[in-house]
Tab-separated table of C-alpha atoms in Angstrom:
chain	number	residue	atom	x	y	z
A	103	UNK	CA	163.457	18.728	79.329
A	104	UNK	CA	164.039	20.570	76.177
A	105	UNK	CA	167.921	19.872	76.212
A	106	UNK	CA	167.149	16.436	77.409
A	107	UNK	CA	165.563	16.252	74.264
A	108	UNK	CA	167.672	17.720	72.065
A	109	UNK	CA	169.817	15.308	72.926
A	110	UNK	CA	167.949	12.335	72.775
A	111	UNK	CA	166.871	13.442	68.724
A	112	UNK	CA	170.624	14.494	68.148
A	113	UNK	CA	171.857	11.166	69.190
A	114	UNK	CA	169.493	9.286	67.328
A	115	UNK	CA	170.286	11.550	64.267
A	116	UNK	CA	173.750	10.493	64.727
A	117	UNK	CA	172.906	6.802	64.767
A	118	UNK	CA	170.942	7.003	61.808
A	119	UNK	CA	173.304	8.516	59.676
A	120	UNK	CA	176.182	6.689	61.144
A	121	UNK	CA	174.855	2.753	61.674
A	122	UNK	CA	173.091	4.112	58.034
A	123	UNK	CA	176.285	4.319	56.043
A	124	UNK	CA	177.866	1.403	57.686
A	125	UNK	CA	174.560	-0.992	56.378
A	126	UNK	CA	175.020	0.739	53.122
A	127	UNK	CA	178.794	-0.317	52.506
A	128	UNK	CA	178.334	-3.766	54.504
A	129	UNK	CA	174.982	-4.890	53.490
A	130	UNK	CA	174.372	-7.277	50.517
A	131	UNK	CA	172.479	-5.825	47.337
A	132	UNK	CA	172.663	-2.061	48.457
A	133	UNK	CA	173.433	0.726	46.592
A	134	UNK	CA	176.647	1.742	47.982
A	135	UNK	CA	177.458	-2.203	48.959
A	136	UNK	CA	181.558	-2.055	48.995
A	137	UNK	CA	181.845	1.543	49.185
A	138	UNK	CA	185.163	1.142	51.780
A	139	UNK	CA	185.961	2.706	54.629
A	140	UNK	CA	186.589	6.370	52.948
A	141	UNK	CA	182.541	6.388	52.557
A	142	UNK	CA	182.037	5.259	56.150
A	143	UNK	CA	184.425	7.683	57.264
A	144	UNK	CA	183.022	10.715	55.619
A	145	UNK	CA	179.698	10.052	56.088
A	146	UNK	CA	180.353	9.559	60.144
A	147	UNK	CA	181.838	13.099	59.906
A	148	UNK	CA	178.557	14.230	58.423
A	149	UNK	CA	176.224	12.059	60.698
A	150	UNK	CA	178.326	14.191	63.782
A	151	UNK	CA	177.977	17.595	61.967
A	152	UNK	CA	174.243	17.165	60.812
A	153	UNK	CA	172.914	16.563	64.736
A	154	UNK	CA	175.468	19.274	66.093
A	155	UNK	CA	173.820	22.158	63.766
A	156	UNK	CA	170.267	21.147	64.503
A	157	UNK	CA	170.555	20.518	68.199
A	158	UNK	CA	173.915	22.306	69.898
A	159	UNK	CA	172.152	25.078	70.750
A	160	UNK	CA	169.955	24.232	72.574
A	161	UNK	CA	171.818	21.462	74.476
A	162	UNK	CA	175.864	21.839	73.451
A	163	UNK	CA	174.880	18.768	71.195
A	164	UNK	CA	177.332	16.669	73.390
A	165	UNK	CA	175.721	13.382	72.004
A	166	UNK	CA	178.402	11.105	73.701
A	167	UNK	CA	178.570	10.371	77.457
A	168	UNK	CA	182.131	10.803	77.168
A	169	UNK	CA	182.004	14.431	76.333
A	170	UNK	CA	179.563	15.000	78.912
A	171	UNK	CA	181.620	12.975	81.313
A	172	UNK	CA	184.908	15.030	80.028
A	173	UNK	CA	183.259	17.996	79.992
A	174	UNK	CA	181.969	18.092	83.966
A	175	UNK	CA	185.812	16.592	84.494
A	176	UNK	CA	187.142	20.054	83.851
A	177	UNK	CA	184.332	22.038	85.452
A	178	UNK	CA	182.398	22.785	82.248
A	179	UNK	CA	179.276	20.869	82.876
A	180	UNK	CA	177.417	20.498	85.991
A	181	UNK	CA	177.597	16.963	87.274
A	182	UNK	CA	173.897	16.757	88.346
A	183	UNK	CA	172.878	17.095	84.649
A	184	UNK	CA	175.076	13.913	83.513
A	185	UNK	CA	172.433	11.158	83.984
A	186	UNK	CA	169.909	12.603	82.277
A	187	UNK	CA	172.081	13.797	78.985
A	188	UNK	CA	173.399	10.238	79.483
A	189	UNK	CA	169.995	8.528	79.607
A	190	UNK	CA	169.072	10.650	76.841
A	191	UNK	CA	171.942	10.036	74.768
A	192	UNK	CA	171.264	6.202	75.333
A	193	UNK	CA	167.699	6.524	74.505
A	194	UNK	CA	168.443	8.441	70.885
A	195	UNK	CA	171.165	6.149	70.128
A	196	UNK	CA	168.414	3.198	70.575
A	197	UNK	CA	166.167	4.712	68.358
A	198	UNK	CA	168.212	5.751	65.843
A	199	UNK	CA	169.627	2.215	65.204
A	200	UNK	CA	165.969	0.728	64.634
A	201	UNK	CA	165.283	3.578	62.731
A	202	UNK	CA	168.247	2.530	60.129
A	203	UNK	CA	167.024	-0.818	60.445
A	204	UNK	CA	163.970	-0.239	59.457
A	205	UNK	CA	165.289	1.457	56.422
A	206	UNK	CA	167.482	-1.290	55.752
A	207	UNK	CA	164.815	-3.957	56.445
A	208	UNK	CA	165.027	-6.224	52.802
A	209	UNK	CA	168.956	-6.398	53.385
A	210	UNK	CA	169.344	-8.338	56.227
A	211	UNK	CA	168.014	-11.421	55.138
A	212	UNK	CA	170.108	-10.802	52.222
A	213	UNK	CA	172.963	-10.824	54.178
A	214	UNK	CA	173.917	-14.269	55.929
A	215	UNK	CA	176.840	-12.863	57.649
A	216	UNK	CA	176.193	-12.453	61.225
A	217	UNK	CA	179.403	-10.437	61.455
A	218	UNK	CA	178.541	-8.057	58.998
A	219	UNK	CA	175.101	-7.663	60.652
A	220	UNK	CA	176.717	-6.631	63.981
A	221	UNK	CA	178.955	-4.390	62.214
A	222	UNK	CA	176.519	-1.822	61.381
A	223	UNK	CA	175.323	-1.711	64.607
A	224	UNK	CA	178.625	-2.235	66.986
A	225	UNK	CA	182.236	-1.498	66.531
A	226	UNK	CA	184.624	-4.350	66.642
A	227	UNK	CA	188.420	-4.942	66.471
A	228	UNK	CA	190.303	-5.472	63.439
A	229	UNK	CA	193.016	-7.504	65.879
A	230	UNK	CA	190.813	-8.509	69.287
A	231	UNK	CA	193.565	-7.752	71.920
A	232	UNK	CA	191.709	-6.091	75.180
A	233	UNK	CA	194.691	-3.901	76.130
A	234	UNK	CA	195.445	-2.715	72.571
A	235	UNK	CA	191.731	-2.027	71.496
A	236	UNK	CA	191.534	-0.173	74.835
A	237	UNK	CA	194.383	1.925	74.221
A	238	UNK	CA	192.949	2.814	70.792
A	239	UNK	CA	189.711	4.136	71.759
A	240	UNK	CA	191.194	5.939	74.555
A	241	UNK	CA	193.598	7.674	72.729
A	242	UNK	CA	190.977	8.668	69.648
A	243	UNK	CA	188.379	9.713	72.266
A	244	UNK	CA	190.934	12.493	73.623
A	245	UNK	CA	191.738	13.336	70.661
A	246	UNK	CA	187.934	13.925	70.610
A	247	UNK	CA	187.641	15.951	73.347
A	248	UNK	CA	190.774	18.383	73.058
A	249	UNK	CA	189.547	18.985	69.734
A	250	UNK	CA	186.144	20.017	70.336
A	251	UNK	CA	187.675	22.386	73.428
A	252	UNK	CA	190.634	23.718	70.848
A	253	UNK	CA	187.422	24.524	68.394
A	254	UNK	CA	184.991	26.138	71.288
A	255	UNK	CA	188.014	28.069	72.737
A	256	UNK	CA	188.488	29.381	69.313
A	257	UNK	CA	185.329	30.202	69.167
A	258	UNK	CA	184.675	31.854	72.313
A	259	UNK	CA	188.290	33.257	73.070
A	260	UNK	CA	188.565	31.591	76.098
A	261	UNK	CA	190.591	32.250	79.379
A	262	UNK	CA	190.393	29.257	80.330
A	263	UNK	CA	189.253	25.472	79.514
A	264	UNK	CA	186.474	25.588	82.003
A	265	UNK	CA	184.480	28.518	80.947
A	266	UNK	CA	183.485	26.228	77.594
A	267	UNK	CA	179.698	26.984	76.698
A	268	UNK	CA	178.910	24.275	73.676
A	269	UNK	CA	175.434	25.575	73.398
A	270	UNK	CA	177.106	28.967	72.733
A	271	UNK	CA	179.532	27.428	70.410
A	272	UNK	CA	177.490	25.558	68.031
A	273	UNK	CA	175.060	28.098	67.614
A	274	UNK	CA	176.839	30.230	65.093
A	275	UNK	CA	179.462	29.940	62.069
A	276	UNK	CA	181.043	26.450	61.104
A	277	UNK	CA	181.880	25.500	64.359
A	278	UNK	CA	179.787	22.107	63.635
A	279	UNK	CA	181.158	21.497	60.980
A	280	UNK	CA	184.829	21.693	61.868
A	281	UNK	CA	183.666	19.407	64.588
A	282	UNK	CA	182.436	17.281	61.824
A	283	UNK	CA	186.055	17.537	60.109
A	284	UNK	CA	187.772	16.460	63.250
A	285	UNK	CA	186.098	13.417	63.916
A	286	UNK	CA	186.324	12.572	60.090
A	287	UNK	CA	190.163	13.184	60.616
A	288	UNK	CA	189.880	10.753	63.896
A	289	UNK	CA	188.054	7.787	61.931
A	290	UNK	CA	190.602	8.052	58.834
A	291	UNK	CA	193.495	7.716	61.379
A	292	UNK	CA	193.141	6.305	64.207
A	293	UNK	CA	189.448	4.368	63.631
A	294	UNK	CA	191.437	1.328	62.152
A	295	UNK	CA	192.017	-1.091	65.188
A	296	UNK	CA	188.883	-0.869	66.704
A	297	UNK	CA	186.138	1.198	64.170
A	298	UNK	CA	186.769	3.646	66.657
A	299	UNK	CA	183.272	4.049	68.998
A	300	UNK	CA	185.209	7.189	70.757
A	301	UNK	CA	181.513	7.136	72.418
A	302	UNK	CA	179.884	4.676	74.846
A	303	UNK	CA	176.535	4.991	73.307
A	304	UNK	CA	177.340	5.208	69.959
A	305	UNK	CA	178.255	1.170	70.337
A	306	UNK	CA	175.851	0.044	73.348
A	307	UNK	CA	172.454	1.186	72.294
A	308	UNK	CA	172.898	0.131	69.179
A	309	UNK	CA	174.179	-3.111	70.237
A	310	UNK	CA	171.230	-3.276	72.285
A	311	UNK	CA	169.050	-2.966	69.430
A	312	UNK	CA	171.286	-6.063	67.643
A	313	UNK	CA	170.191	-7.954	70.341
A	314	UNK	CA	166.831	-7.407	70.885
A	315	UNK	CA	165.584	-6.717	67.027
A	316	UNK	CA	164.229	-9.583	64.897
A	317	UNK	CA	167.463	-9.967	62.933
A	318	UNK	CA	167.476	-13.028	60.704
A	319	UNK	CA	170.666	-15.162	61.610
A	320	UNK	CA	172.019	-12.465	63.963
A	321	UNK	CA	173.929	-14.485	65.395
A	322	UNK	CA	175.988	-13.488	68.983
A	323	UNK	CA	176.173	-9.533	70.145
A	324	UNK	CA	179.510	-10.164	71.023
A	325	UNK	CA	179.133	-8.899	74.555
A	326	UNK	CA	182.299	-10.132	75.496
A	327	UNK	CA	183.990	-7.005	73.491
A	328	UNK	CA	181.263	-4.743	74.632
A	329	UNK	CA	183.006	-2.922	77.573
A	330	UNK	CA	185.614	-1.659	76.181
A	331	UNK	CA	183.878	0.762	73.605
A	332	UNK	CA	181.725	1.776	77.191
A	333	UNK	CA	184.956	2.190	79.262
A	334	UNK	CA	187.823	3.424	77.150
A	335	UNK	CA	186.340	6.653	75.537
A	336	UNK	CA	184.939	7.500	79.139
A	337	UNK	CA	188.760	7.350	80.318
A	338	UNK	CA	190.115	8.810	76.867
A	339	UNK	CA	187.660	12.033	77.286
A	340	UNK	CA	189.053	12.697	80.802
A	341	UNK	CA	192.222	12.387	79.759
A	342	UNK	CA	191.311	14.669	76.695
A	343	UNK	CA	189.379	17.489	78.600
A	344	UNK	CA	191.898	16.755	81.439
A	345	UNK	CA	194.719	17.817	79.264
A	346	UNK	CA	193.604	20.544	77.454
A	347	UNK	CA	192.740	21.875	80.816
A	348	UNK	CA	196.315	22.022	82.341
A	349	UNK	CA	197.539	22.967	79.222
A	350	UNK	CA	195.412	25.968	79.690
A	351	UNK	CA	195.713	27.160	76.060
């Protein structure tokens, strides 16, 4: 229960932070209103880091079913414990996007854009084509995932992929942080066709909570997009983990 629950605060953490910087740059009569995507970027490198430092060692901080999900793939997680880090993960997520709306509570009804409402809570493509925006999160969420195992093998001298301990990893040095680096790296790169999710609850509990909160003028959830911010980084951190595996660096 006490990893279950590291999880479930890391995740919301991470939503707080994240969802936090996005209503900051997007909202109407913020502080940081217009900040651009360098801000968002940044700060979703430090929303990762933050969570990973206070939480990864007592749970490997995973905070994304697609690194749990990669991470059994390979043998480095035991399958029976992927619902409930899932479930947690979900839950966290949840509560971390009414937290930031909560703290953003004036700002909505200053903002009569239901697109820029959903965008601080969801992802959404810059060009809506399935197979592209598919093939975008996929490939950033590998990147994910052989970059966290390049950064724990480093860490832990590894003989192979499979013996990766997170909680071990992100107990010590700036292994966090570099974590925090890569996925600031990923969103400057590749996080322009899609706002790159690169994590399935990252984009569905908070799109959740856009459905369910009192939003003035919310307008639609876009659940038509939904999936593929669910199924792509699942299939990208296979592929990720998978890779680095046979690789065996």
């Amino acid at each position: 229960m006490q990893r279950l629950l590291a999880e479930a605060i890391g995740t919301m953490l991470l939503i707080l932070l994240g969802d936090g910087v996005v209503a900051n740059v997007v909202l109407n009569k913020t502080k940081g209103q217009n900040g651009g995507w360098l801000v968002i970027a940044m700060a979703w490198g430090i929303a990762v880091a933050i969570p990973v430092y206070a939480v990864g060692r007592i749970s490997g901080a995973h905070l994304n079913p697609a690194v749990t999900i990669g991470l059994a793939a390979i043998g480095s997680f035991s399958w029976s414990d992927v619902p409930g880090y899932i479930l947690a993960q979900m839950i966290g997520a949840f509560a971390g996007a009414v937290l930031m709306w909560l703290a953003y509570l004036p700002h909505w009804k200053a903002t009569p854009d239901p697109a820029s409402k959903l965008a601080v809570f969801a992802t959404g493509p810059a060009v809506r084509d399935a197979t592209g925006n598919f093939v975008a999160e996929a490939i950033g969420t590998a990147v994910l995932l052989f970059g966290i195992l390049a950064i724990a093998a480093n860490a832990q001298t590894l003989s192979k992929p499979g013996d990766v301990d997170l909680s071990f990893v992100f107990s010590r040095g700036l292994q966090p942080l570099l974590v925090g680096v890569l996925v600031l790296g990923i969103g400057l790169s590749l996080g322009g066709p899609t706002g790159y999710a690169i994590n399935p609850a990252r984009d569905l509990a908070p799109r959740i909570a856009h459905a369910i909160l009192p939003l003035p003028a919310k307008g639609s959830s876009d659940w038509g997009y939904a999936w593929i911010p669910v199924v792509a980084p699942i299939v990208g951190g296979i592929v990720g983990a998978g890779a680095y595996f046979l690789i065996g660096f």
